[in-house]
mmCIF file of N, CA and C in Angstrom:
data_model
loop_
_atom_site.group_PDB
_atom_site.id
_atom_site.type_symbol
_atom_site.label_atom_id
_atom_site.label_comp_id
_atom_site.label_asym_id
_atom_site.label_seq_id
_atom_site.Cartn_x
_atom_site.Cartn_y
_atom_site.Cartn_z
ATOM 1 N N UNK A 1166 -3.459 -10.232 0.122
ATOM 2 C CA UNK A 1166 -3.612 -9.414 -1.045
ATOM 3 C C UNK A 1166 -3.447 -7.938 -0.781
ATOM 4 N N UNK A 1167 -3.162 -7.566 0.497
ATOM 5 C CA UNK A 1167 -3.164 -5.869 0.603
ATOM 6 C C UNK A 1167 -1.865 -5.707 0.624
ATOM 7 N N UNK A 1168 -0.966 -5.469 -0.380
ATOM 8 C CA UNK A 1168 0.300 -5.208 -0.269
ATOM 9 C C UNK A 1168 0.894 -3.853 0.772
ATOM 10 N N UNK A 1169 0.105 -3.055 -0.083
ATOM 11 C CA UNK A 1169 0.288 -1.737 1.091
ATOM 12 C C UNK A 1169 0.310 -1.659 2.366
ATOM 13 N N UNK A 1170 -0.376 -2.404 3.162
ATOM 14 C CA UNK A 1170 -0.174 -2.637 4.242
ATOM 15 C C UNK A 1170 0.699 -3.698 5.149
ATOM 16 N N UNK A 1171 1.062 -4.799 4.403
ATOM 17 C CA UNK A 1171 2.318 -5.572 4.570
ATOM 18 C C UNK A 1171 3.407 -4.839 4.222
ATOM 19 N N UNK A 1172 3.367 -4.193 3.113
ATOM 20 C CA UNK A 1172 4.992 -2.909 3.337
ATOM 21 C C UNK A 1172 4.702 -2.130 4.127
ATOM 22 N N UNK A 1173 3.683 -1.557 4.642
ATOM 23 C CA UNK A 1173 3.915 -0.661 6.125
ATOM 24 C C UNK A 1173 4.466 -1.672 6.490
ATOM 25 N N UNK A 1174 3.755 -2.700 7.161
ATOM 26 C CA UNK A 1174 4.226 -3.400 8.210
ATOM 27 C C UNK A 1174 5.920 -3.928 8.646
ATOM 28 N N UNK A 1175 5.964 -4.434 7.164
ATOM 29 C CA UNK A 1175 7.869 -4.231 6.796
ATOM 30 C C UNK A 1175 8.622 -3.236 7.157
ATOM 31 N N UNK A 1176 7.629 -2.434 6.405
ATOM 32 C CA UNK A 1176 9.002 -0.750 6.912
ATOM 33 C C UNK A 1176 8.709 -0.214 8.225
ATOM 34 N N UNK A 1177 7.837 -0.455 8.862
ATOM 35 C CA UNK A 1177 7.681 -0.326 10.521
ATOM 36 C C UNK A 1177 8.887 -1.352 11.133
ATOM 37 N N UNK A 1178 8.730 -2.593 10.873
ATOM 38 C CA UNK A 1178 10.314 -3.676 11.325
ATOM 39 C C UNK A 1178 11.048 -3.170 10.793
ATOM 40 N N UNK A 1179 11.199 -3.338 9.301
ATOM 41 C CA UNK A 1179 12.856 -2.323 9.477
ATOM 42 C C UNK A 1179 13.479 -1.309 9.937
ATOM 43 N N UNK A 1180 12.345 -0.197 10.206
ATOM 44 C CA UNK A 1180 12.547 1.136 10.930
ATOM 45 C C UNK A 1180 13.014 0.721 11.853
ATOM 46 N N UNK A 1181 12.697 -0.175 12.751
ATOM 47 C CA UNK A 1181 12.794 -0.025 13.980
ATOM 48 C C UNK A 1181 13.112 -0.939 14.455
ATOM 49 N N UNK A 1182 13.954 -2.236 13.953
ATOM 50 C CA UNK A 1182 14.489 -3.033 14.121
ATOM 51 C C UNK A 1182 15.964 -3.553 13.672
ATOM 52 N N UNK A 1183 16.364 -2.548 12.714
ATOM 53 C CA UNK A 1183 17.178 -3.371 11.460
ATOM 54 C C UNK A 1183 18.280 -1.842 11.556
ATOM 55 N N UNK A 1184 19.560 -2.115 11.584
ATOM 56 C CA UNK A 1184 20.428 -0.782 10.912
ATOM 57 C C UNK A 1184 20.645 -1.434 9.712
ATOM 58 N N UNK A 1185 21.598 -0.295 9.265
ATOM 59 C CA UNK A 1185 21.869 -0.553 7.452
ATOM 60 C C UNK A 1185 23.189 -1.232 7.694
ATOM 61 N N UNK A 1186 23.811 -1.417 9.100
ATOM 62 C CA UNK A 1186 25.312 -2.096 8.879
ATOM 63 C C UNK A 1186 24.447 -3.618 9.091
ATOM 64 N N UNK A 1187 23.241 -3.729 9.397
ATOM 65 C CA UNK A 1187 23.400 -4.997 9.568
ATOM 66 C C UNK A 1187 23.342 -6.435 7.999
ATOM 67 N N UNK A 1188 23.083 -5.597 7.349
ATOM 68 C CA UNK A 1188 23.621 -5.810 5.558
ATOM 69 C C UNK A 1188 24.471 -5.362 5.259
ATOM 70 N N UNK A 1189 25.555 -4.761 5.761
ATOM 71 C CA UNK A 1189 26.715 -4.431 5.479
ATOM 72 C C UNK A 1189 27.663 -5.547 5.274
ATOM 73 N N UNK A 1190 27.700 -6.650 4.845
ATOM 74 C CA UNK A 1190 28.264 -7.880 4.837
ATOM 75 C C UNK A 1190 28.834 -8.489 3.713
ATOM 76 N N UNK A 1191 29.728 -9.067 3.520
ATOM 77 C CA UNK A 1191 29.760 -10.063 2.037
ATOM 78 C C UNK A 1191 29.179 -10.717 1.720
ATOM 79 N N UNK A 1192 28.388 -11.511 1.919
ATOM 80 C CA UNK A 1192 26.773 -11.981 1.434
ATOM 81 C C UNK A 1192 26.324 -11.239 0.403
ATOM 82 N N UNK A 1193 25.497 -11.607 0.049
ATOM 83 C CA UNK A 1193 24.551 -11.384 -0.624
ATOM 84 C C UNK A 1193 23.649 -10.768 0.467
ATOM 85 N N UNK A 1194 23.006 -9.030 -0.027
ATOM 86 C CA UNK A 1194 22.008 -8.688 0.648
ATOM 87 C C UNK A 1194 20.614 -9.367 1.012
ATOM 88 N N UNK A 1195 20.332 -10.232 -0.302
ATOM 89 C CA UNK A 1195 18.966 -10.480 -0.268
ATOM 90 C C UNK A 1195 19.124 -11.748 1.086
ATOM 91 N N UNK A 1196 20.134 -12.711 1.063
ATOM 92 C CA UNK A 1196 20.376 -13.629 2.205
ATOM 93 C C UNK A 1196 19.911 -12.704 3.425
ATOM 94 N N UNK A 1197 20.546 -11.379 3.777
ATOM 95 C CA UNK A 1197 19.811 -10.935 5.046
ATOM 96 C C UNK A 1197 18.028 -10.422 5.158
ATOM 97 N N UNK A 1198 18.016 -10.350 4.317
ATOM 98 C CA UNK A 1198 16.499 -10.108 4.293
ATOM 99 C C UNK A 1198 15.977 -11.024 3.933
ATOM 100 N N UNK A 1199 15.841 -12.330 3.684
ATOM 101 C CA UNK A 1199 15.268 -13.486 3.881
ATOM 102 C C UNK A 1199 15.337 -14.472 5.294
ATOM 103 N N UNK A 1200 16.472 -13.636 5.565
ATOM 104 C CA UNK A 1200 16.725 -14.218 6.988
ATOM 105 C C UNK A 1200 15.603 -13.407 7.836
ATOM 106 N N UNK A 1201 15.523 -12.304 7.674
ATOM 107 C CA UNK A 1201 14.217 -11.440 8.682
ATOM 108 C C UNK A 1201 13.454 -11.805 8.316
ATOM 109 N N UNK A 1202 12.542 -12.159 7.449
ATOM 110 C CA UNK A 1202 11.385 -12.213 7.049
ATOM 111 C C UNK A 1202 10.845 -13.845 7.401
ATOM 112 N N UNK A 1203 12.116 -14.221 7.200
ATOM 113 C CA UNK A 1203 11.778 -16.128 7.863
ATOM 114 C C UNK A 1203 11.690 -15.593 9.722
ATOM 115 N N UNK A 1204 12.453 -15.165 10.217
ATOM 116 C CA UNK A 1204 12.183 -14.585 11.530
ATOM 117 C C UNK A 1204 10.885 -14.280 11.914
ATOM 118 N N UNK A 1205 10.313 -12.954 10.683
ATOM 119 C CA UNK A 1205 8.824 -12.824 11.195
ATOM 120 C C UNK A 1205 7.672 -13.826 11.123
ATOM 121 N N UNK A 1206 7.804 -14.825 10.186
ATOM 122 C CA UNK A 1206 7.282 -15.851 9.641
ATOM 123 C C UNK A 1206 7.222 -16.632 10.710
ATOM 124 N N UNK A 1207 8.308 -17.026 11.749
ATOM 125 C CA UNK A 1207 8.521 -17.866 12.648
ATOM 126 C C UNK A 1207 7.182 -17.502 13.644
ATOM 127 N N UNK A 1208 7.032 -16.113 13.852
ATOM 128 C CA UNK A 1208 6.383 -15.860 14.620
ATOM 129 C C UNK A 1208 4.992 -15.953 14.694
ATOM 130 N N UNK A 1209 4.372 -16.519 13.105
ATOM 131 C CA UNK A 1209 3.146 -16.351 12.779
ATOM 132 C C UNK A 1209 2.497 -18.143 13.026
ATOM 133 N N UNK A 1210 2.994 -19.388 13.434
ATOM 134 C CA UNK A 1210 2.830 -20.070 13.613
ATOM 135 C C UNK A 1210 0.846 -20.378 13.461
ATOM 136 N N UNK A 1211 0.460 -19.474 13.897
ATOM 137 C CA UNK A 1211 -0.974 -19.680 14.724
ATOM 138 C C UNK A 1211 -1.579 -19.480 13.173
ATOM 139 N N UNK A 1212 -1.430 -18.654 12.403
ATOM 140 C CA UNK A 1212 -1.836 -18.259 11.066
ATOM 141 C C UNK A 1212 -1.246 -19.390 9.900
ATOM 142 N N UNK A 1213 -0.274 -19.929 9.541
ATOM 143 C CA UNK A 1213 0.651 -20.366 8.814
ATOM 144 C C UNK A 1213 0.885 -21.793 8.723
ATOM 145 N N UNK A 1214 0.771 -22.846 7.890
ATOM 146 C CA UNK A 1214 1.466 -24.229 7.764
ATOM 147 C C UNK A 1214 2.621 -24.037 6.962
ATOM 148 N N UNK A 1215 3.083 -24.970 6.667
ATOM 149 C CA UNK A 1215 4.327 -25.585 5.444
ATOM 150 C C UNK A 1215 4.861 -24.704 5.532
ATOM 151 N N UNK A 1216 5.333 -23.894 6.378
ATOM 152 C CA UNK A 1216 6.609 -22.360 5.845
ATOM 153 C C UNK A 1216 8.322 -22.980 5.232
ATOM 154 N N UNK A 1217 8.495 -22.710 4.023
ATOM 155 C CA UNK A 1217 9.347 -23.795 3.596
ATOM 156 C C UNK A 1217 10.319 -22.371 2.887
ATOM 157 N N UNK A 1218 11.538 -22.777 3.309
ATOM 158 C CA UNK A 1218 12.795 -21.669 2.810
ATOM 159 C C UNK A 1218 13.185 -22.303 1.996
ATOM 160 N N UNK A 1219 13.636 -21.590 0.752
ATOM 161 C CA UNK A 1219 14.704 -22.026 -0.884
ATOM 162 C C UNK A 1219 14.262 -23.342 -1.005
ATOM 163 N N UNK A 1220 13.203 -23.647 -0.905
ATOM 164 C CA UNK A 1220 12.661 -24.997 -1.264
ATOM 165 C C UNK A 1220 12.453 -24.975 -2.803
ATOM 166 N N UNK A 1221 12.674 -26.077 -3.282
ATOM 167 C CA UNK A 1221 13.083 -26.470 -4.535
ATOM 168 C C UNK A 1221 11.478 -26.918 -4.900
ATOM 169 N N UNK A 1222 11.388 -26.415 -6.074
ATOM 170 C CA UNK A 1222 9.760 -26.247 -6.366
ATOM 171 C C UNK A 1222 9.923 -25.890 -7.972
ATOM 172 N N UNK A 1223 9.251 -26.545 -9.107
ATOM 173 C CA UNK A 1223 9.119 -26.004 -10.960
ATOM 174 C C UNK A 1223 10.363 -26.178 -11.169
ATOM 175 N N UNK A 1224 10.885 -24.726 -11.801
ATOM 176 C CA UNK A 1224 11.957 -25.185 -12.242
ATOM 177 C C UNK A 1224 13.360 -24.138 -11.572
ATOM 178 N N UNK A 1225 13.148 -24.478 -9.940
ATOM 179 C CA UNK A 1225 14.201 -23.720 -9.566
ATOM 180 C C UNK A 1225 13.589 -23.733 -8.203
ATOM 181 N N UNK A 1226 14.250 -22.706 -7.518
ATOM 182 C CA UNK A 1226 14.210 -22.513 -5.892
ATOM 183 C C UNK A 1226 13.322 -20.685 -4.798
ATOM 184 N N UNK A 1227 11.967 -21.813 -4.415
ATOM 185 C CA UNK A 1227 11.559 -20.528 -4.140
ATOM 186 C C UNK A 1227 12.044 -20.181 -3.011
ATOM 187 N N UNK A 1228 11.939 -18.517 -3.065
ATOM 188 C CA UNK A 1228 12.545 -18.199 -1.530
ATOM 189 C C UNK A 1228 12.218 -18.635 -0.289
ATOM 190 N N UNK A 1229 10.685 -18.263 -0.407
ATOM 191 C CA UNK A 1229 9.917 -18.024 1.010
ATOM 192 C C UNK A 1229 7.984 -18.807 0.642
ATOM 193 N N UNK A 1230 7.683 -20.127 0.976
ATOM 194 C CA UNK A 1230 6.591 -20.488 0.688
ATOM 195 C C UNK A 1230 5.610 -20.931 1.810
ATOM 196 N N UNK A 1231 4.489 -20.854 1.797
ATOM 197 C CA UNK A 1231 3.583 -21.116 3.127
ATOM 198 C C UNK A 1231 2.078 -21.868 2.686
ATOM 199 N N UNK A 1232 1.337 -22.084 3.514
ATOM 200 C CA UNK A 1232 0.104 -22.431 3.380
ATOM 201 C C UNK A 1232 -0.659 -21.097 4.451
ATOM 202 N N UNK A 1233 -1.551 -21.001 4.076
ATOM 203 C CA UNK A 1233 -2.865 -20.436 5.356
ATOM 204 C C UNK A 1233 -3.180 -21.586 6.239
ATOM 205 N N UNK A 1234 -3.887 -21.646 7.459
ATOM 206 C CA UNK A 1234 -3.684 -22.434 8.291
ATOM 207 C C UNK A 1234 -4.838 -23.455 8.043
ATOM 208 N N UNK A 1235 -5.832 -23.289 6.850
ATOM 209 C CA UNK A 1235 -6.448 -23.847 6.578
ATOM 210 C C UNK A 1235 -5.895 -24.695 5.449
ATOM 211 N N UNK A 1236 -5.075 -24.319 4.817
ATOM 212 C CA UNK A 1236 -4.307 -25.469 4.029
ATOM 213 C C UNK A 1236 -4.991 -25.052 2.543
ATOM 214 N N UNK A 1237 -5.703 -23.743 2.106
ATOM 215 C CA UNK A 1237 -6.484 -23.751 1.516
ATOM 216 C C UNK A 1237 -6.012 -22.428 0.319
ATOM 217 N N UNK A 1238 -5.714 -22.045 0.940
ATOM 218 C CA UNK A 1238 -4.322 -20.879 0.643
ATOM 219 C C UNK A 1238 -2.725 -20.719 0.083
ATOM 220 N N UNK A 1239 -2.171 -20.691 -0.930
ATOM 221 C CA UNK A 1239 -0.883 -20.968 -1.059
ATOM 222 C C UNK A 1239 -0.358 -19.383 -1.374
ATOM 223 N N UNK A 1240 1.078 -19.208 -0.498
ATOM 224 C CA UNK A 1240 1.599 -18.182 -0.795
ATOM 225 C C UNK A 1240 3.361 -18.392 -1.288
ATOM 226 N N UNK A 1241 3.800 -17.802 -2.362
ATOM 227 C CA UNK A 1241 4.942 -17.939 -2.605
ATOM 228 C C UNK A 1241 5.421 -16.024 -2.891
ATOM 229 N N UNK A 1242 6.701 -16.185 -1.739
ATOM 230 C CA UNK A 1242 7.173 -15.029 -1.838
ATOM 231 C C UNK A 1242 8.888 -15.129 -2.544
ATOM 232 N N UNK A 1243 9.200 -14.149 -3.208
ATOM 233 C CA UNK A 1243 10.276 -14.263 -3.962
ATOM 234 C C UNK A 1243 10.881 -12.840 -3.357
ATOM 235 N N UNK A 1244 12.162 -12.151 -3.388
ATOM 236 C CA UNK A 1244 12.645 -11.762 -2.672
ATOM 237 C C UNK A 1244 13.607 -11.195 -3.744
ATOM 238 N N UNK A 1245 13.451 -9.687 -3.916
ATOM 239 C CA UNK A 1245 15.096 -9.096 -4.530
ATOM 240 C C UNK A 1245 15.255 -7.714 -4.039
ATOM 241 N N UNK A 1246 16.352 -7.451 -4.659
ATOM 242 C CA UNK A 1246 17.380 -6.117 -4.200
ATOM 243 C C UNK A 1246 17.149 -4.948 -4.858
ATOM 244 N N UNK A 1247 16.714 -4.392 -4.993
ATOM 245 C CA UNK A 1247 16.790 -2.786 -5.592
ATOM 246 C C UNK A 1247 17.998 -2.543 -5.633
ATOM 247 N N UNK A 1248 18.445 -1.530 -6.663
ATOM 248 C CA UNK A 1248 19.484 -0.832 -6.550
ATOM 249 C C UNK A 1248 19.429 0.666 -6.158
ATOM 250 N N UNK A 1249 17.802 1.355 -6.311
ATOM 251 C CA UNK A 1249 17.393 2.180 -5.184
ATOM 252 C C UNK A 1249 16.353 2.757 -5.399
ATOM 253 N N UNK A 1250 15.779 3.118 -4.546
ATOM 254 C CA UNK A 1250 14.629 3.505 -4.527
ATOM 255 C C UNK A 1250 13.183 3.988 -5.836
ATOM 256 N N UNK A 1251 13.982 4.484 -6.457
ATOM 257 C CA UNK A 1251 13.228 4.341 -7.758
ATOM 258 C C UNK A 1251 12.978 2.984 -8.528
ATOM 259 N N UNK A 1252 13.710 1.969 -8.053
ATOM 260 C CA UNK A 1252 12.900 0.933 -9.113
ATOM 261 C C UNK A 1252 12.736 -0.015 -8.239
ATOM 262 N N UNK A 1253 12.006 0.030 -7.085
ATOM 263 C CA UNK A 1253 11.584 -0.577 -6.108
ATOM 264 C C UNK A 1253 10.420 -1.572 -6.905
ATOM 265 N N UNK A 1254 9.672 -0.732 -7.330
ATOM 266 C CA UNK A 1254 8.231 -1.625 -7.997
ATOM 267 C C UNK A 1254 8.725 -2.204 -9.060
ATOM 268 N N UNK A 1255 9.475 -1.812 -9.960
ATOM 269 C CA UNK A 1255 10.432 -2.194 -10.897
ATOM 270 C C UNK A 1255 10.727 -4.145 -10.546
ATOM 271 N N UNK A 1256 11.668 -3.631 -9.662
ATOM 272 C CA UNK A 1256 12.460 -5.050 -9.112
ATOM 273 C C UNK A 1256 11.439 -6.034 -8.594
ATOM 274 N N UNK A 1257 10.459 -5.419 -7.585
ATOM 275 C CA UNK A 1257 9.150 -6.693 -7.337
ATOM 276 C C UNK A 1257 8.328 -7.221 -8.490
ATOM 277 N N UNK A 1258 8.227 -6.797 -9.213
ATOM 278 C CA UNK A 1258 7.567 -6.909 -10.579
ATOM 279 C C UNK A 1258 7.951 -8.196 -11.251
ATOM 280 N N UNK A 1259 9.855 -7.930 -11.281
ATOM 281 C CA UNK A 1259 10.450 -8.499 -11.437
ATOM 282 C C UNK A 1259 10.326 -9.981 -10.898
ATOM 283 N N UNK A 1260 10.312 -10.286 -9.541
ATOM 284 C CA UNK A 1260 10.299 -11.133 -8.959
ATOM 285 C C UNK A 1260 8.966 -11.864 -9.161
ATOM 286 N N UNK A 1261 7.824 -11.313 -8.927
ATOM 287 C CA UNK A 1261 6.736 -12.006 -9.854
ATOM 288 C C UNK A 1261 7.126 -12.745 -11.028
ATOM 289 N N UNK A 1262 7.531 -12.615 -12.264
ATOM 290 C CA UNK A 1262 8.005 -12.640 -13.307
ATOM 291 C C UNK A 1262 9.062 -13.868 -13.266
ATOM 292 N N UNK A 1263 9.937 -14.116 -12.133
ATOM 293 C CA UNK A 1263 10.792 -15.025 -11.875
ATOM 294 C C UNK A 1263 9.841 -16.297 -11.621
ATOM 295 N N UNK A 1264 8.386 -15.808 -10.592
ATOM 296 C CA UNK A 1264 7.969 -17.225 -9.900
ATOM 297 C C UNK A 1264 6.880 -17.693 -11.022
ATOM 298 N N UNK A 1265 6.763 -16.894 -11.750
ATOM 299 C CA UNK A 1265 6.018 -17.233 -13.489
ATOM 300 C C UNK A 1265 7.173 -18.231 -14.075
ATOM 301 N N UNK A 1266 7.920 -17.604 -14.564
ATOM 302 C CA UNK A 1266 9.025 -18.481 -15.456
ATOM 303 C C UNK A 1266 9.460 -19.796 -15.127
ATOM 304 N N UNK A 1267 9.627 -19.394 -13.595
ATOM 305 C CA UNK A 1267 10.446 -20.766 -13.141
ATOM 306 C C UNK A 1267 9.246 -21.724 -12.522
ATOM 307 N N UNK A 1268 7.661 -21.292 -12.851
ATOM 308 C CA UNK A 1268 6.924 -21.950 -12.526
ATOM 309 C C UNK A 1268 7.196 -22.916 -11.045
ATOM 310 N N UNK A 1269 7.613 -21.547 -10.057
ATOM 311 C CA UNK A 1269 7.396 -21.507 -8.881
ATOM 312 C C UNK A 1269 5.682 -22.567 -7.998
ATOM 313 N N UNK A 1270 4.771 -22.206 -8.388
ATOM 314 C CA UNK A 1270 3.790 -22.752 -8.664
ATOM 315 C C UNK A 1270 2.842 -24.122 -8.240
ATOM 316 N N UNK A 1271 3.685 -24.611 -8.972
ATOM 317 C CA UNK A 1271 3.218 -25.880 -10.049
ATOM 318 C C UNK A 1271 2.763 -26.939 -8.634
ATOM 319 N N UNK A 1272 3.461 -26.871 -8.001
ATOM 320 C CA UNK A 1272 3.428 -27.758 -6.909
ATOM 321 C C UNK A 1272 2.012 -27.708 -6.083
ATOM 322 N N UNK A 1273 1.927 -26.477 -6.199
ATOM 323 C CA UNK A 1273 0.515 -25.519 -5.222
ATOM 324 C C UNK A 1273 -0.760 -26.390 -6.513
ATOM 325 N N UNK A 1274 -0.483 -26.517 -7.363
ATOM 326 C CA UNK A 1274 -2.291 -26.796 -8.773
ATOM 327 C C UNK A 1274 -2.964 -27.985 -8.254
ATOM 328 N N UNK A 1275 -3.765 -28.015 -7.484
ATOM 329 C CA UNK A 1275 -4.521 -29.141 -6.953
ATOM 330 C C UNK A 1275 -5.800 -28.880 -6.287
ATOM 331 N N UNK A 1276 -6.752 -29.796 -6.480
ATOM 332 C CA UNK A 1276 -8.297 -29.460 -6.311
ATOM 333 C C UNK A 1276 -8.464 -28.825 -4.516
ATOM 334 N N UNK A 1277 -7.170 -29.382 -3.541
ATOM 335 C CA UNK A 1277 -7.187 -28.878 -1.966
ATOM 336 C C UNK A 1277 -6.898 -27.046 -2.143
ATOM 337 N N UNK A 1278 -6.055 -26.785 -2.822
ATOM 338 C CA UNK A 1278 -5.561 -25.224 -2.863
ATOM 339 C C UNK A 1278 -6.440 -24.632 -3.769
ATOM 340 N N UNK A 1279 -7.649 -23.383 -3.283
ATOM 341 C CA UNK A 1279 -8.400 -22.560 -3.598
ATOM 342 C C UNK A 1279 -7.544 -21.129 -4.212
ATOM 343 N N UNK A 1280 -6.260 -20.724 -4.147
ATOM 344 C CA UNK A 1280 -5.685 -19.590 -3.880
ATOM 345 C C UNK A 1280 -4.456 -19.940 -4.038
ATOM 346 N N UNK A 1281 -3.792 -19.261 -5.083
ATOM 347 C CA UNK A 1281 -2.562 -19.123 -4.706
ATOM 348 C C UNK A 1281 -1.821 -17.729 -5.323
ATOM 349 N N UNK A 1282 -1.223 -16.853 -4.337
ATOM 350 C CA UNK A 1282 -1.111 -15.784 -4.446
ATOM 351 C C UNK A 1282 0.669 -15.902 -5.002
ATOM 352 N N UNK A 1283 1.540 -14.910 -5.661
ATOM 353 C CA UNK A 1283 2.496 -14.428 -5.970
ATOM 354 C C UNK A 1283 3.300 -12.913 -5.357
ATOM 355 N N UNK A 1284 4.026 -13.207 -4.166
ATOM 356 C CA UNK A 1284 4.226 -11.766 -3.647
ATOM 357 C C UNK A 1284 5.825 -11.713 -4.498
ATOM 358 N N UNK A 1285 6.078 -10.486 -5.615
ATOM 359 C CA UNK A 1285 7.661 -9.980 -5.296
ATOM 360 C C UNK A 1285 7.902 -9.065 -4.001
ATOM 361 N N UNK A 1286 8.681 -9.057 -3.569
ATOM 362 C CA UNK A 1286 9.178 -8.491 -2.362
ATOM 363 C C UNK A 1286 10.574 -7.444 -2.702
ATOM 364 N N UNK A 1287 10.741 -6.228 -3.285
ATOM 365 C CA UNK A 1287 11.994 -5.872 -3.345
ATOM 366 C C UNK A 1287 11.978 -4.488 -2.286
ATOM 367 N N UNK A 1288 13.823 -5.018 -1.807
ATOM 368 C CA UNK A 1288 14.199 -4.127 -0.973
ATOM 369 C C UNK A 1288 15.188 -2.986 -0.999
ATOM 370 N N UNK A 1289 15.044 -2.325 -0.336
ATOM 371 C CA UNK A 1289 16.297 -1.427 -0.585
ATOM 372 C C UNK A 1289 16.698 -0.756 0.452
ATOM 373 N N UNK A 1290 17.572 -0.484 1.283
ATOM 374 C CA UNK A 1290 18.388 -0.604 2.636
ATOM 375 C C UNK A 1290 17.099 -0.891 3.647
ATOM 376 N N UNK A 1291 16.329 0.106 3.874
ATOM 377 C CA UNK A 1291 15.022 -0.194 4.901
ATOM 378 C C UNK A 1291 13.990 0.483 4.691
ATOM 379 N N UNK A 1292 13.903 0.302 3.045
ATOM 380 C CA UNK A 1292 12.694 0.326 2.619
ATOM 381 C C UNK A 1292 12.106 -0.466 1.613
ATOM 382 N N UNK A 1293 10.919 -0.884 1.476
ATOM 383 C CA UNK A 1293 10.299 -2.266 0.129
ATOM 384 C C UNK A 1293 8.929 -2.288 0.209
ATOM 385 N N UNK A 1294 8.319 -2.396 -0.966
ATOM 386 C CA UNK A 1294 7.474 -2.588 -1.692
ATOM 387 C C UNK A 1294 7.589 -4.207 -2.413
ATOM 388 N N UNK A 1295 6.084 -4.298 -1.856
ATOM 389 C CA UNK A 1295 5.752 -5.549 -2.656
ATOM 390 C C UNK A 1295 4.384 -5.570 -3.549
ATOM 391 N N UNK A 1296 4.594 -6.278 -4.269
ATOM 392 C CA UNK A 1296 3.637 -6.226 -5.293
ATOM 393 C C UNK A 1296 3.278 -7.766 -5.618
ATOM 394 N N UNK A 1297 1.925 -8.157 -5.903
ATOM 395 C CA UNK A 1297 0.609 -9.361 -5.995
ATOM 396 C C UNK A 1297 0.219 -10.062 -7.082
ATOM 397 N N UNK A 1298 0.376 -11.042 -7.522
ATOM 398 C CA UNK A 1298 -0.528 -11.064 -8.105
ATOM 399 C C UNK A 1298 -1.370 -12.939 -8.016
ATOM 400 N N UNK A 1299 -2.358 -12.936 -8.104
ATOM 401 C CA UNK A 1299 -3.233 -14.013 -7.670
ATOM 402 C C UNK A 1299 -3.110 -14.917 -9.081
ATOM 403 N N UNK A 1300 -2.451 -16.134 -9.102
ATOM 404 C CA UNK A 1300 -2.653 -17.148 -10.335
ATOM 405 C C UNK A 1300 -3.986 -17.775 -10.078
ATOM 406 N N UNK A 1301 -4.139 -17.890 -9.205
ATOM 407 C CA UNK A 1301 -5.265 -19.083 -9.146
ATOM 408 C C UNK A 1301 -6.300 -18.511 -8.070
#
C-alpha cells in the first residue's frame, strides 16, 4: 500500500539500471517494462506465490498478478505508458479503472484472500508513479 516508496524504488532501478534506448524498439513500450518488473518479481521469491504474467483472469488479461507468501494477500498490477510526464497519475489511474472494468479481480473473491490490492503502474521513459487502491 505505500506507493511512494515502491516508485522510489522503481525509479532508483530505472535510474540505474535501464537506458532509454533500451525501449527504443518496435514493440510496444509497455512489453519492456513488464519485462523488468517480472525480472524484479523473479527476485522476490521469498516474499511472493502465484506470480502469474498476462494471465487471463474476468474479462480480459492481467498484466502482472501475485499472492503474499501467506496466500492471504492478492495483488494485481496493470501496467501503462504515459505520454509524459504530466499525466503520469493520469494514466495509473487509468489502469486501476481497466482492472475495475475488466473485473481483473474476480478470481482473487474468496473466504482464503483477506486483501486484495489494485496497483496502476504508469511509465514514462525512467520515470512512474503508481497509484492503489484496496477492493477488498
Amino acid at each position: 500500500g505505500d506507493c511512494e516508496t515502491a516508485s522510489d524504488k522503481i525509479y532508483d532501478l530505472l535510474l540505474n539500471y535501464v537506458s532509454v534506448r533500451d525501449f527504443a524498439t518496435k514493440s510496444k513500450p509497455e512489453n519492456y517494462y513488464h519485462g523488468f518488473l517480472s525480472g524484479v518479481f523473479a527476485s522476490c521469491g521469498d516474499y511472493i506465490n502465484d506470480f502469474k504474467s498476462n494471465t487471463e483472469t474476468g474479462n480480459g488479461y492481467a498484466d502482472i498478478t501475485f499472492l503474499d507468501r501467506r496466500k492471504k494477500k492478492a495483488v494485481i498490477l496493470e501496467l501503462k505508458i504515459a505520454q509524459s510526464t504530466k499525466n503520469l497519475k493520469e494514466t495509473a489511474l487509468q489502469a486501476i479503472k481497466q482492472i475495475e472494468d475488466k473485473r481483473y479481480a474476480e478470481e482473487f473473491f474468496d473466504d482464503v484472500i483477506s486483501d486484495i490490492y489494485c496497483y496502476g503502474i504508469s511509465f514514462y521513459q525512467k520515470n512512474c508513479i503508481i497509484e492503489v487502491k484496496k477492493i477488498k
